[in-house]
Amino acid sequence: MRADSIVQDYPYLLTREQASRFLGLDPKSFDKYIRQHDTLSRFMIGRQERYTIKSLINFIENQSI
């Protein structure tokens, strides 16, 4: 399966649940380990946070040890 086909399955702005599914995490784990970081770029719609796939990938790559 190509990455392009995976990306096409998601909207441009992902909800918390979609972002956690994209990363293969439980939403509670996403909150605990990913969402709390200030370095993760997010887009606010009112009080709702949204994430792009690019920002999620960049965050994971930058946090890798």
Short mmCIF file of C-alpha atoms in Angstrom, two decimals:
data_model
loop_
_atom_site.label_atom_id
_atom_site.label_comp_id
_atom_site.label_asym_id
_atom_site.label_seq_id
_atom_site.Cartn_x
_atom_site.Cartn_y
_atom_site.Cartn_z
CA MET A 1 0.00 0.00 0.00
CA ARG A 2 1.39 3.38 -0.99
CA ALA A 3 1.56 6.36 1.35
CA ASP A 4 -0.44 8.43 -1.15
CA SER A 5 -3.42 6.11 -0.85
CA ILE A 6 -3.26 6.27 2.95
CA VAL A 7 -3.19 10.07 2.94
CA GLN A 8 -6.19 10.19 0.61
CA ASP A 9 -8.27 8.38 3.24
CA TYR A 10 -8.01 11.39 5.58
CA PRO A 11 -9.23 15.00 5.35
CA TYR A 12 -6.62 17.78 5.34
CA LEU A 13 -7.36 18.78 8.95
CA LEU A 14 -7.52 15.81 11.30
CA THR A 15 -9.39 15.60 14.56
CA ARG A 16 -7.74 14.12 17.65
CA GLU A 17 -9.28 10.74 16.88
CA GLN A 18 -8.20 10.78 13.24
CA ALA A 19 -4.68 11.90 14.15
CA SER A 20 -4.33 9.13 16.71
CA ARG A 21 -5.66 6.56 14.20
CA PHE A 22 -3.20 7.83 11.57
CA LEU A 23 -0.32 7.34 14.03
CA GLY A 24 -1.65 3.97 15.17
CA LEU A 25 -2.27 5.11 18.74
CA ASP A 26 -5.15 5.00 21.15
CA PRO A 27 -6.63 8.54 21.56
CA LYS A 28 -5.67 8.52 25.25
CA SER A 29 -2.06 7.66 24.36
CA PHE A 30 -2.11 10.42 21.74
CA ASP A 31 -3.18 12.88 24.46
CA LYS A 32 -0.55 11.66 26.90
CA TYR A 33 2.50 11.32 24.65
CA ILE A 34 1.94 13.49 21.56
CA ARG A 35 -0.68 16.19 22.08
CA GLN A 36 0.97 17.66 25.19
CA HIS A 37 4.08 18.82 23.26
CA ASP A 38 4.24 22.47 22.27
CA THR A 39 6.33 21.55 19.24
CA LEU A 40 3.37 19.81 17.59
CA SER A 41 1.79 22.25 15.17
CA ARG A 42 -1.97 22.53 15.42
CA PHE A 43 -4.74 24.57 13.89
CA MET A 44 -7.54 25.85 16.10
CA ILE A 45 -11.15 25.98 14.97
CA GLY A 46 -12.83 27.63 17.92
CA ARG A 47 -11.75 25.43 20.82
CA GLN A 48 -11.18 22.38 18.62
CA GLU A 49 -7.62 21.41 17.71
CA ARG A 50 -6.92 20.08 14.23
CA TYR A 51 -3.70 18.56 12.88
CA THR A 52 -2.26 18.02 9.42
CA ILE A 53 -0.61 14.79 8.39
CA LYS A 54 2.51 16.76 7.51
CA SER A 55 2.70 18.26 11.03
CA LEU A 56 2.25 14.81 12.60
CA ILE A 57 4.97 13.26 10.43
CA ASN A 58 7.34 16.18 11.10
CA PHE A 59 6.74 15.91 14.84
CA ILE A 60 7.43 12.17 14.90
CA GLU A 61 10.58 12.52 12.78
CA ASN A 62 11.91 15.37 14.97
CA GLN A 63 11.23 13.44 18.19
CA SER A 64 12.91 10.24 17.03
CA ILE A 65 16.03 9.25 18.95
#
